[in-house]
CSV table of C-alpha atoms and ligand atoms in Angstrom, one decimal:
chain,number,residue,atom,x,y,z
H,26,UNK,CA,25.2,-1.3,-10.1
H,27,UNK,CA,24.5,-0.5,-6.6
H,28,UNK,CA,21.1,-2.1,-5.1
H,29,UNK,CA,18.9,0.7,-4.4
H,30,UNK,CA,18.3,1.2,-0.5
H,31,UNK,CA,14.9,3.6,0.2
H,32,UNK,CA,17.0,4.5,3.2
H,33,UNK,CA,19.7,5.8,1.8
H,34,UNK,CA,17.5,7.5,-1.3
H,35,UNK,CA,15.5,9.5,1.1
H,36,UNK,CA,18.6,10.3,3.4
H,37,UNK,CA,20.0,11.6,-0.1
H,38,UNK,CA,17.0,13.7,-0.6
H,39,UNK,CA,17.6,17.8,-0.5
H,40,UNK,CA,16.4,18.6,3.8
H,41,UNK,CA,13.5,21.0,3.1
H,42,UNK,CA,14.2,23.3,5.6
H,43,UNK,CA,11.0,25.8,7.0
H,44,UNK,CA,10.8,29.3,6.0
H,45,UNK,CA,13.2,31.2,8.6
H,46,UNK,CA,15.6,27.4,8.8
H,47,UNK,CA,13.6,25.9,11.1
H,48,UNK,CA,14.5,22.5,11.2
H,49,UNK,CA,11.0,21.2,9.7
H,50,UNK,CA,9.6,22.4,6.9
H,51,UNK,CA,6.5,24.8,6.9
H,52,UNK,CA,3.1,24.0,6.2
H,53,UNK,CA,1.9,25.8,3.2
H,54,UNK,CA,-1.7,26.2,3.9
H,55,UNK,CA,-2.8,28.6,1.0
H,56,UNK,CA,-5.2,26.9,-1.5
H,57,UNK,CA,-4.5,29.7,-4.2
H,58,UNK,CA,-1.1,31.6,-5.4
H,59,UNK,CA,0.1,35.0,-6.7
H,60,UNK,CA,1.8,35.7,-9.9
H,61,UNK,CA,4.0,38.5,-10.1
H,62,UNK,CA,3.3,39.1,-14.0
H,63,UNK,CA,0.4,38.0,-15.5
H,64,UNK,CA,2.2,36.1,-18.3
H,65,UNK,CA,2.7,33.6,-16.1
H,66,UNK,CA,-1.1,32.4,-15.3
H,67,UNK,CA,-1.8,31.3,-18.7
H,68,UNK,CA,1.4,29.5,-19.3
H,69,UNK,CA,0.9,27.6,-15.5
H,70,UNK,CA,-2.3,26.2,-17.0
H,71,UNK,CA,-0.8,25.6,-20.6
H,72,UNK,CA,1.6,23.0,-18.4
H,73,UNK,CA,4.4,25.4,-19.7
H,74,UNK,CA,5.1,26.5,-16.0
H,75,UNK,CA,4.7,24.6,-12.8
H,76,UNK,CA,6.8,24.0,-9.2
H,77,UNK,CA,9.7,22.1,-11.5
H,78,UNK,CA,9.5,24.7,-14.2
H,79,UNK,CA,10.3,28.9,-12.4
H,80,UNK,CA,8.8,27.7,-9.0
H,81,UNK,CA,5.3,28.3,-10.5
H,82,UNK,CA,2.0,27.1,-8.2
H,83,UNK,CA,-1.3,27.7,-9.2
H,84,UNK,CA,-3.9,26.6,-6.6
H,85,UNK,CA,-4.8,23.9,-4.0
H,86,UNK,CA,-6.5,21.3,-5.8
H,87,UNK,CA,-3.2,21.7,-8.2
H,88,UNK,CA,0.4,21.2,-6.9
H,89,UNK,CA,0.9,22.6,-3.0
H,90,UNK,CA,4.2,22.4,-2.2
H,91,UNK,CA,3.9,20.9,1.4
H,92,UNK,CA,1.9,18.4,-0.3
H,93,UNK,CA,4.9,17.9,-3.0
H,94,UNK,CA,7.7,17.8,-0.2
H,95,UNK,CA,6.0,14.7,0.5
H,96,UNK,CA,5.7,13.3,-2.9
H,97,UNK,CA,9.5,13.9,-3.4
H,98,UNK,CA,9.8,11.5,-0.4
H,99,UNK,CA,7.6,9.0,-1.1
H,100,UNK,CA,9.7,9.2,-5.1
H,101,UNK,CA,13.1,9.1,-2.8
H,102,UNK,CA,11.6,5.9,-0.9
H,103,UNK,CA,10.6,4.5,-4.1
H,104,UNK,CA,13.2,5.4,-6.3
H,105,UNK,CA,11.1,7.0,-8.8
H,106,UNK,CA,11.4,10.2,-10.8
H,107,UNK,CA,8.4,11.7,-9.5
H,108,UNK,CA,5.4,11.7,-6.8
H,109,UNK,CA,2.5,13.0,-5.4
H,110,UNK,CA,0.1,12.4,-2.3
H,111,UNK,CA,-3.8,11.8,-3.0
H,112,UNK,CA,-6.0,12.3,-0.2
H,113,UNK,CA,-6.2,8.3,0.6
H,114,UNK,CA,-5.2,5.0,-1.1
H,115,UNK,CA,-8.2,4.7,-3.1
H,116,UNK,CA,-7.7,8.7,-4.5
H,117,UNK,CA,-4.3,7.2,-5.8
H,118,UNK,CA,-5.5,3.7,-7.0
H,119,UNK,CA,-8.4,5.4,-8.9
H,120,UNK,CA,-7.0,7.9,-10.4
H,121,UNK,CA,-4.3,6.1,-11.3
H,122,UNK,CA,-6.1,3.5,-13.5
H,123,UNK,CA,-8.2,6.6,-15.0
H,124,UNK,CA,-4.7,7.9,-16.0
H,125,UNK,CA,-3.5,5.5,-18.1
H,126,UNK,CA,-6.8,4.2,-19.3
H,127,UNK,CA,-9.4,5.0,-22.1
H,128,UNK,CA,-13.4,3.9,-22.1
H,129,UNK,CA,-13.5,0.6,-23.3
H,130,UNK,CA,-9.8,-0.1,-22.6
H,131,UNK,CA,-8.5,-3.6,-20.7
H,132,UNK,CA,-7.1,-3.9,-17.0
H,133,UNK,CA,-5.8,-7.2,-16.0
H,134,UNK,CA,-5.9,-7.2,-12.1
H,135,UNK,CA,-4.8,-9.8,-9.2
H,136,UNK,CA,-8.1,-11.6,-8.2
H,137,UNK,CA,-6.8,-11.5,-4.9
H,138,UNK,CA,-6.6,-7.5,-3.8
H,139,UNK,CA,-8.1,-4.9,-1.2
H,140,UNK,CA,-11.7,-5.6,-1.4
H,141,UNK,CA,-12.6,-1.6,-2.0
H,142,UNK,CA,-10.1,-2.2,-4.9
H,143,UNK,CA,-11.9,-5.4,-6.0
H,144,UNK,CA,-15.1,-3.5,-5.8
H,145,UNK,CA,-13.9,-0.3,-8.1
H,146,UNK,CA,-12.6,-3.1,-10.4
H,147,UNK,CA,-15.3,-5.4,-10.7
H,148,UNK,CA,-18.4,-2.7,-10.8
H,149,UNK,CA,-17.0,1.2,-10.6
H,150,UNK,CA,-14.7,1.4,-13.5
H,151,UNK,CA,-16.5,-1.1,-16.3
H,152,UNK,CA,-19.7,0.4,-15.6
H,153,UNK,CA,-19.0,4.3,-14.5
H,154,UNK,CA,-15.4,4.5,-17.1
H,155,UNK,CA,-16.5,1.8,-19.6
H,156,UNK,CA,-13.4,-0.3,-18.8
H,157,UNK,CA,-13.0,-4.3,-18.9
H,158,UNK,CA,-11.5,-6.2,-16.7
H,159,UNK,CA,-10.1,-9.7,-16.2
H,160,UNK,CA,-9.4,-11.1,-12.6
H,161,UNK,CA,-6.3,-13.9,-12.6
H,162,UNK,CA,-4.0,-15.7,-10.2
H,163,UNK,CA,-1.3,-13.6,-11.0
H,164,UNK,CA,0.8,-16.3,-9.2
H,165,UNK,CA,0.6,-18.1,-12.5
H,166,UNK,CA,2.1,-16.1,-15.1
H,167,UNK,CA,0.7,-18.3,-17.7
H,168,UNK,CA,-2.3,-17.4,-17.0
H,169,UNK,CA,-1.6,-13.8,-16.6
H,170,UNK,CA,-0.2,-14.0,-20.1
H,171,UNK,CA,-2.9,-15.7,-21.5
H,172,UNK,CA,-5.2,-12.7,-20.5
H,173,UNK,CA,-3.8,-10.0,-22.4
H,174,UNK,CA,-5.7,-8.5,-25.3
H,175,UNK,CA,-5.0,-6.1,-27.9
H,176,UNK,CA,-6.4,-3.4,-25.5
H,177,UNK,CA,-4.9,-3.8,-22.0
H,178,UNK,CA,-2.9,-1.1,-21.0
H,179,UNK,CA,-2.7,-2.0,-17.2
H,180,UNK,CA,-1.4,-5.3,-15.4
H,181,UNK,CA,-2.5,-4.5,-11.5
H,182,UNK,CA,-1.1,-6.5,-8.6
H,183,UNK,CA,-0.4,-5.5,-4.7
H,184,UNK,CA,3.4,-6.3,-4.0
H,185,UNK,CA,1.8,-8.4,-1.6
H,186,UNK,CA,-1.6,-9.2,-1.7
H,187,UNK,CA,-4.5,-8.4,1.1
H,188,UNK,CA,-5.0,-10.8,3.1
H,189,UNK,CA,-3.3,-13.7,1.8
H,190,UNK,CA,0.3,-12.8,1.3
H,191,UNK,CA,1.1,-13.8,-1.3
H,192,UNK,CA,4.4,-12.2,-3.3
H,193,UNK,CA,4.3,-11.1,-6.6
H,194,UNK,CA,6.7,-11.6,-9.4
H,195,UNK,CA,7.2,-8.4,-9.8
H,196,UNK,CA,9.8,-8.4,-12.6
H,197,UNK,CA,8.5,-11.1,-14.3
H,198,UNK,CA,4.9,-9.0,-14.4
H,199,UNK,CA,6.5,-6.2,-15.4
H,200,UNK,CA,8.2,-8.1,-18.6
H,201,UNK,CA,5.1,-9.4,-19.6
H,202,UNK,CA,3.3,-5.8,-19.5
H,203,UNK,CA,5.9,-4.2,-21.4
H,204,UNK,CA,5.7,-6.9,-24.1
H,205,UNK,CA,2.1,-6.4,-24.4
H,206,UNK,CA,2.8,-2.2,-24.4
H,207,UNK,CA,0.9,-2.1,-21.2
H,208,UNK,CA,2.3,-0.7,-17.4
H,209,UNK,CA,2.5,-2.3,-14.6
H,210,UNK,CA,1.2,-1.1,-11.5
H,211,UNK,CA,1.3,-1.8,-8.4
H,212,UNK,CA,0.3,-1.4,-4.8
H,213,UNK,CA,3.1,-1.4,-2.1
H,214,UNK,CA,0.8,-0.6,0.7
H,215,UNK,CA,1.8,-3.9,2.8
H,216,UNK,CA,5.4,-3.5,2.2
H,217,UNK,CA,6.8,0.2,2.2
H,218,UNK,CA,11.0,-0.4,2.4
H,219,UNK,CA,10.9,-4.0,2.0
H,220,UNK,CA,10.2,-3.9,-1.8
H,221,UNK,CA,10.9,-1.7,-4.4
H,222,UNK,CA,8.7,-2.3,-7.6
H,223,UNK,CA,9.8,0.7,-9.4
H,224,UNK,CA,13.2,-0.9,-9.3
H,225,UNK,CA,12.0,-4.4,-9.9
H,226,UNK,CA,10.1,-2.6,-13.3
H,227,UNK,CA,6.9,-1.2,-12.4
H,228,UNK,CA,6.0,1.9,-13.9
H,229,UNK,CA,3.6,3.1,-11.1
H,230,UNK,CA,3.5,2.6,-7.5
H,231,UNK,CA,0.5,3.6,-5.4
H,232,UNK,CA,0.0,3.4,-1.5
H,233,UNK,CA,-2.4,3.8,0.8
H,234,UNK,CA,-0.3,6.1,2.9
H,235,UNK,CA,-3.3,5.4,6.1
H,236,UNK,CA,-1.6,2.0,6.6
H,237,UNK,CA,2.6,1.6,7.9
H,238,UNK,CA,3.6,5.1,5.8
H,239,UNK,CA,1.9,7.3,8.5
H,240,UNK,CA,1.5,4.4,11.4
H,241,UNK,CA,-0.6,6.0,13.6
H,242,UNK,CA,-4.2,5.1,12.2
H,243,UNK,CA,-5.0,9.0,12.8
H,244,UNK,CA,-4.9,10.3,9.1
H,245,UNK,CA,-6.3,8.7,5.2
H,246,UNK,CA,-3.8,9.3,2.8
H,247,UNK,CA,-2.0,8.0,-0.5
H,248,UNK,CA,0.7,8.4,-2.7
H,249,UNK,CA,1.6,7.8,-6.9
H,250,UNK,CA,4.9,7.3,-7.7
H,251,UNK,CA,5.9,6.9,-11.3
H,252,UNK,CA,7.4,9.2,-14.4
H,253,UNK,CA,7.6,12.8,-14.0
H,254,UNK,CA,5.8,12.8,-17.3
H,255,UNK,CA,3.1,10.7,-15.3
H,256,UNK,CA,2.8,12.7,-12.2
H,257,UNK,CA,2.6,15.9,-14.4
H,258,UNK,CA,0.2,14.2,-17.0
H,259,UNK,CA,-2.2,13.6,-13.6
H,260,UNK,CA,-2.0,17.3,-13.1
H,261,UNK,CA,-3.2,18.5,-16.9
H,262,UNK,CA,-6.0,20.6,-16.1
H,263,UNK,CA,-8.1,19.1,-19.2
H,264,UNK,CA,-7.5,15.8,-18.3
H,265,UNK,CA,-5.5,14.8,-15.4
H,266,UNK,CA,-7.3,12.5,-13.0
H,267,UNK,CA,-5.6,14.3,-10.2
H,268,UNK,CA,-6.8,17.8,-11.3
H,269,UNK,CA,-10.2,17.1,-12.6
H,270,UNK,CA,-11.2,14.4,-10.1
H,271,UNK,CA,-9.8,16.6,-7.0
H,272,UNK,CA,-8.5,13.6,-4.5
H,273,UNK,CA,-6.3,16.3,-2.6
H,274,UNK,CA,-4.4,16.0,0.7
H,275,UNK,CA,-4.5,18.6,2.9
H,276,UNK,CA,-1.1,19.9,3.1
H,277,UNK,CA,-1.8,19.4,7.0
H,278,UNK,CA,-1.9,16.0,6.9
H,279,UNK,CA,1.4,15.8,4.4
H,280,UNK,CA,3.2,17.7,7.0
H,281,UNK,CA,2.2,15.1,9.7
H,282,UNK,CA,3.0,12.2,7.2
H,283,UNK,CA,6.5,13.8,6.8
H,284,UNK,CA,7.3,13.9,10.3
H,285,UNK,CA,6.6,10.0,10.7
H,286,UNK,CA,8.8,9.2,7.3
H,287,UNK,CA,12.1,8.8,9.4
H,288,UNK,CA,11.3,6.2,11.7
H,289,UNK,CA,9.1,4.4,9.0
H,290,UNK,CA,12.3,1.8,8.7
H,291,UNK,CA,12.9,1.5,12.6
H,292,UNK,CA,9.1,0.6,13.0
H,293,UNK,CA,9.0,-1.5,9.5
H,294,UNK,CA,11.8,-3.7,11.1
H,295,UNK,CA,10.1,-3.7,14.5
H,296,UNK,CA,6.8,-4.7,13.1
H,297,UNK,CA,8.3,-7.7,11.2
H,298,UNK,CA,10.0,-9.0,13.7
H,299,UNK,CA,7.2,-9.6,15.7
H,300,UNK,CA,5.1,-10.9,13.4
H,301,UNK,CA,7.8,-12.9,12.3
H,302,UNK,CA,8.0,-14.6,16.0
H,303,UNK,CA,4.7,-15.3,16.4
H,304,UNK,CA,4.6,-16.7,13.1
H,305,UNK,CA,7.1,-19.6,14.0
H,306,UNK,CA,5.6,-20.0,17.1
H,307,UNK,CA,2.5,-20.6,16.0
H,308,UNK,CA,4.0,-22.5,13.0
H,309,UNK,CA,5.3,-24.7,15.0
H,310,UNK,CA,2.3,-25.2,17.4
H,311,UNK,CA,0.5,-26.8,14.0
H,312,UNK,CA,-1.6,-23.4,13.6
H,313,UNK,CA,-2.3,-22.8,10.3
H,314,UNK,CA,-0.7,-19.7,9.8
H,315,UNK,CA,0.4,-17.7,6.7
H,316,UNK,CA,3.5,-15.5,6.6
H,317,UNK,CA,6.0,-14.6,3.6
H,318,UNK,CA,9.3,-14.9,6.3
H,319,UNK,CA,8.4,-19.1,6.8
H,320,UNK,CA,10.1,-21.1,5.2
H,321,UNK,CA,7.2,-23.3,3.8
H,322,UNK,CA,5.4,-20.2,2.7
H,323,UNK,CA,4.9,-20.3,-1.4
H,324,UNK,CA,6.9,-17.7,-2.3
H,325,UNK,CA,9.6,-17.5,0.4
H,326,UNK,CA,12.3,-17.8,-2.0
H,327,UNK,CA,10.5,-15.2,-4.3
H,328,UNK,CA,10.1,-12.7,-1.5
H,329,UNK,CA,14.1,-13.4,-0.2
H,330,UNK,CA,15.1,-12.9,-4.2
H,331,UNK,CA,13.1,-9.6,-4.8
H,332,UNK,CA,12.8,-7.8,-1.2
H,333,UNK,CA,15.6,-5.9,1.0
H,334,UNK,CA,17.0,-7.9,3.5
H,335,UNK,CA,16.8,-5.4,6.3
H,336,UNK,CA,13.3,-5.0,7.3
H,337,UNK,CA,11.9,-8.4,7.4
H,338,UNK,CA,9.1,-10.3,5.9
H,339,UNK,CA,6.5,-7.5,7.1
H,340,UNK,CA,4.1,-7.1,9.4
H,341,UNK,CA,1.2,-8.7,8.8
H,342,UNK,CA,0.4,-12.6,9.3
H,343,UNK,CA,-3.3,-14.5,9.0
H,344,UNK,CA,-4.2,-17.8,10.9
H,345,UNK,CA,-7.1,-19.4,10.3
H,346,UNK,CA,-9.7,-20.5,12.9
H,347,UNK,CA,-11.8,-22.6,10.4
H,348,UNK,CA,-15.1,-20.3,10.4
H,349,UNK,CA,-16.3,-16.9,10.9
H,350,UNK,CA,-17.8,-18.0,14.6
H,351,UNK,CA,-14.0,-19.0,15.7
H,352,UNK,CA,-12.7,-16.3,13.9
H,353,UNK,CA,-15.0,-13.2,16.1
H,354,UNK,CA,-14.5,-15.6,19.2
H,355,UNK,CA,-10.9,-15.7,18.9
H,356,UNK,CA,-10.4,-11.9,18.3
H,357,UNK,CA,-13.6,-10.9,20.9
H,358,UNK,CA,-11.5,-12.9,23.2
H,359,UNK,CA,-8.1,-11.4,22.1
H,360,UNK,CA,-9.5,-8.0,22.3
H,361,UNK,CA,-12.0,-7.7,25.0
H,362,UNK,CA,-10.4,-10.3,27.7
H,363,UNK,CA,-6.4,-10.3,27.1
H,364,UNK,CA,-6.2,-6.7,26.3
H,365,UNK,CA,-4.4,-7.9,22.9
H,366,UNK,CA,-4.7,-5.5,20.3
H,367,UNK,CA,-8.2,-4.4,18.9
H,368,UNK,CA,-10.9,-6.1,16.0
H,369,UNK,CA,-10.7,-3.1,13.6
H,370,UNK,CA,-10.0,-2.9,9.9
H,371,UNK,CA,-6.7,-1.0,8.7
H,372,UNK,CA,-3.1,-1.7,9.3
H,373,UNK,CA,0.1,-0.7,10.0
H,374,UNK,CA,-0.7,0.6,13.2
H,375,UNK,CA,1.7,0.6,16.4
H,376,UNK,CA,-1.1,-1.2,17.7
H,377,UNK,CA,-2.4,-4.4,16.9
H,378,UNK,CA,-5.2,-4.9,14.2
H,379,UNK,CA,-7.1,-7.6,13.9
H,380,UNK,CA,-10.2,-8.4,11.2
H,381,UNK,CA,-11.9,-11.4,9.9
H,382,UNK,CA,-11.0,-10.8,5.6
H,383,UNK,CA,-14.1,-12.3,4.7
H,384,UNK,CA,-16.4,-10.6,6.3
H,385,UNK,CA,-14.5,-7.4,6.4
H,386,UNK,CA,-12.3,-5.8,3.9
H,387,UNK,CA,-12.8,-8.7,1.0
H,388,UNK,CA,-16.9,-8.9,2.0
H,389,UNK,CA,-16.9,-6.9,-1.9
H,390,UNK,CA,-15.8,-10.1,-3.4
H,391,UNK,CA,-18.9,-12.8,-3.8
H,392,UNK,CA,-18.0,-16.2,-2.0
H,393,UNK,CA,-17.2,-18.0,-5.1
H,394,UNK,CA,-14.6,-15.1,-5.8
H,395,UNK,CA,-13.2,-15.4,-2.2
H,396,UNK,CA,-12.6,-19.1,-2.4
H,397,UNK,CA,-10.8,-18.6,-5.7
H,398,UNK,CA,-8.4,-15.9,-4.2
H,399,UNK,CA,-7.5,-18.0,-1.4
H,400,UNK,CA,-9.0,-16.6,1.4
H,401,UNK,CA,-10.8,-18.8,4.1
H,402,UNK,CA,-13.8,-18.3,5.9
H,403,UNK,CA,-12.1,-18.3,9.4
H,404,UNK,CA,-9.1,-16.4,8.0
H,405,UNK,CA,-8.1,-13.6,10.6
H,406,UNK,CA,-5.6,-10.7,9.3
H,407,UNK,CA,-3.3,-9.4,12.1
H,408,UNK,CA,-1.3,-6.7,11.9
H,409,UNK,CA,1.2,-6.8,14.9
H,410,UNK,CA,1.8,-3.8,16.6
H,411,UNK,CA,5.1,-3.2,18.7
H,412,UNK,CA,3.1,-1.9,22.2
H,413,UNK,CA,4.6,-3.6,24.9
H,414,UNK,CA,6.5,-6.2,25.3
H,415,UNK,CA,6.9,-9.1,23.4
H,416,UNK,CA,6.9,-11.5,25.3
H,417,UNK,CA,3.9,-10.4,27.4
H,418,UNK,CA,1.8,-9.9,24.0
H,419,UNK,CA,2.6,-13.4,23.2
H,420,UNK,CA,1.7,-14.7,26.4
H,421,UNK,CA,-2.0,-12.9,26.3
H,422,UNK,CA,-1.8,-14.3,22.2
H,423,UNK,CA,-1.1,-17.6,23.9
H,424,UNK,CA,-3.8,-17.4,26.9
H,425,UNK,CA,-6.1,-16.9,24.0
H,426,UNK,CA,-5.4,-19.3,21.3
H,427,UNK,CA,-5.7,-21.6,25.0
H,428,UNK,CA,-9.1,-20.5,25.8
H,429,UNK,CA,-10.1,-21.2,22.0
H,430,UNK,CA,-8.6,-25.0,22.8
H,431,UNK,CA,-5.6,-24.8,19.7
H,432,UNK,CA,-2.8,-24.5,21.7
H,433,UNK,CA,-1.8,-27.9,20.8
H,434,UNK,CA,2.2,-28.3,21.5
H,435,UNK,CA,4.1,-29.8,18.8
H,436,UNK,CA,7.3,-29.8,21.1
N,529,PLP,N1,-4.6,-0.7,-0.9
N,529,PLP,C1,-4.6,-1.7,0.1
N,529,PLP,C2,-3.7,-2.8,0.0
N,529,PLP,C3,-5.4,-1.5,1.2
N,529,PLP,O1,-5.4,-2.5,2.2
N,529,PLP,C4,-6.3,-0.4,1.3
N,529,PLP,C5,-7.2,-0.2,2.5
N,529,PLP,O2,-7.3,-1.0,3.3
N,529,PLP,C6,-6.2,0.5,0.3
N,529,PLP,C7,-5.4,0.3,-0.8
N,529,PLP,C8,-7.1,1.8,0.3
N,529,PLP,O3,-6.5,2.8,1.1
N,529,PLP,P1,-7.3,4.0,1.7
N,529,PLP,O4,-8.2,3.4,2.8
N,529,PLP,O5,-6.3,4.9,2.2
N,529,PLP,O6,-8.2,4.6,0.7
């Protein structure tokens, strides 16, 4: 069989062309939709009818078709049968996990994740849903195995986790869930193009569409990719987490999505590329630094095996300065002196983004639950931006990393 290439799948994908053939689609801003015969309405919200089944919408908080437009090409980049857009990356992650799950059900989840995803693991969901959940190194898949009980119906990972990189197994994972007659989901946020877990055996995909997807930093978004039995089981309106819990993007905001979508591979390989220079520079100026595309990363060979070849290792790298003092120096001086990118959370950006994990966006795990995921106190998480020229960013990286007296030249 053909490898599957997102490219190619969303090139495949039907053009949705606007109303009068305008080139772009149009922006279907209505939150509520006629019938012409009233037999209709009741079999809409009997599931009978919908936009797959006579063309059928129903209201806002429901399907909108701008809004599915986008979750057709977030399905075509995935290769899934279906998606839809939530109105940001936790909407999708949430709802998700209340989708497949019952009270008192089991979640096994990386221990090294998103800290808001952390958070709605460790306190949210057992105490607001009832659900339990066990934290492993899902880098070990002994361990992984050994926490499976008679109720898990979720194994969660990120394809690759936030902030410390590392890749997982995907289609080992996914094995292991099936066995159990659990699913495997999992986050691609980092890695739009460059993986594929539906492909690798995932059964759900989610993204946080705020991040590479849109690149811009300018809208919160996300995205579930799965089953078309999943998507529309989301949608039930008695229980579908989608419906009932109302994360809904504005069909505004999945127009301007859409409109990024094509260049999402040009910028992917851009952003890679870059971090993948400063990477070995720095790698081979003795800075500890952490990237998936260096050859004595962990799971180099892992990430070569299971990723496309075309768009890099991604564009995200970490170094660590040793403690959280170094760490705001280094990225006060990055930011406020050599005009290099700015000390803000997020990623994905076409600038760069720069943020201190442990006292940022993993603060929700405790210290003890930090050290065990890997992630340092002085850790820094940049995501490279391709503003500029490369070699100039490097040289004000450089200046920098001078000023913080670690320029030491192995050469
Ligand atoms: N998943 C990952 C890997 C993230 O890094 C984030 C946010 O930083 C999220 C999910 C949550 O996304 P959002 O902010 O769009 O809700």
């Amino acid at each position: 069989m053909d490898r599957f290439d997102p490219i190619e799948s969303m090139a495949r994908m039907r053009h949705e062309f606007g109303e009068h053939g305008g080139v772009n689609m149009c922006i279907e801003t209505s939150t509520t939709f006629t019938v012409m015969d009233a037999d209709t309405m009741p079999e809409i919200f009997q599931g009978r009818r919908g936009p797959d089944t006579g063309g059928c919408y129903l209201y806002g908080r429901h399907f909108n078709p701008t809004v599915y437009v986008l979750g057709r090409q977030m399905a075509a980049l995935e290769g899934s049968e279906a998606g839809y857009c939530t109105a940001s990356g936790m909407g999708a992650i949430s709802a998700t996990i209340l989708q497949l799950c019952e009270s008192g059900d089991h979640v096994i989840s990386n221990n090294t994740i998103y800290g808001g995803t952390f958070a709605l693991f460790d306190e949210f969901l057992p105490r607001k849903a009832g659900l339990d959940i066990s934290f492993v190194d899902a880098t070990n898949l002994a361990e992984v195995e050994r926490a499976f009980t008679e109720r898990t119906r979720v194994l969660y990972v990120e394809s690759l986790s936030n902030p410390t990189l590392r890749m997982a197994n995907i289609p080992a994972l996914a094995k292991m869930a099936h066995d159990h007659g659990a699913r495997l989901v999992v986050d691609n946020t980092f890695s739009p193009l460059i993986v594929s877990p539906i492909q690798l055996g995932a059964d759900v995909v989610v993204h946080s569409l705020t991040k590479f997807v849109n690149g811009a930093s300018d809208i919160v978004a996300g995205a579930v990719c799965g089953t078309t039995d999943f998507i529309m089981s989301m949608m039930d309106v008695r229980c579908g987490s989608l419906m009932l819990l109302g994360p809904t993007m504005d069909p505004r905001n999945a127009y301007e999505i859409s409109t990024r979508l094509p260049h999402l591979g040009l910028r992917m390989i851009e952003h890679s590329l870059r971090a993948g220079v400063f990477a070995e520079r720095l790698d081979q100026m003795g800075i500890d630094v952490i990237y998936p595309g260096l050859e004595r990363h962990k799971d180099h060979a892992l990430f070569k095996s299971l990723a496309h070849p075309d768009y890099g290792f991604g564009g995200i790298f970490c170094v660590d300065l040793g403690s959280v003092a170094r760490a705001n120096e280094f990225m006060e001086l990055l930011q406020n002196k050599d005009r290099f990118g700015f000390m803000a959370v997020s990623l994905g950006y076409f600038e760069t983004l720069m943020s201190c994990s442990g006292v940022s966006t993993s603060s929700e795990l405790s210290e003890e639950d930090r050290k065990r995921a890997g992630i340092s106190e002085g850790l820094v998480r940049i995501s490279i931006g391709y503003t500029g020229n490369l070699e100039q960013r490097w040289a004000q990286f450089e200046h920098a990393l001078g000023e913080m007296g670690v320029a030491r030249k192995v050469t």
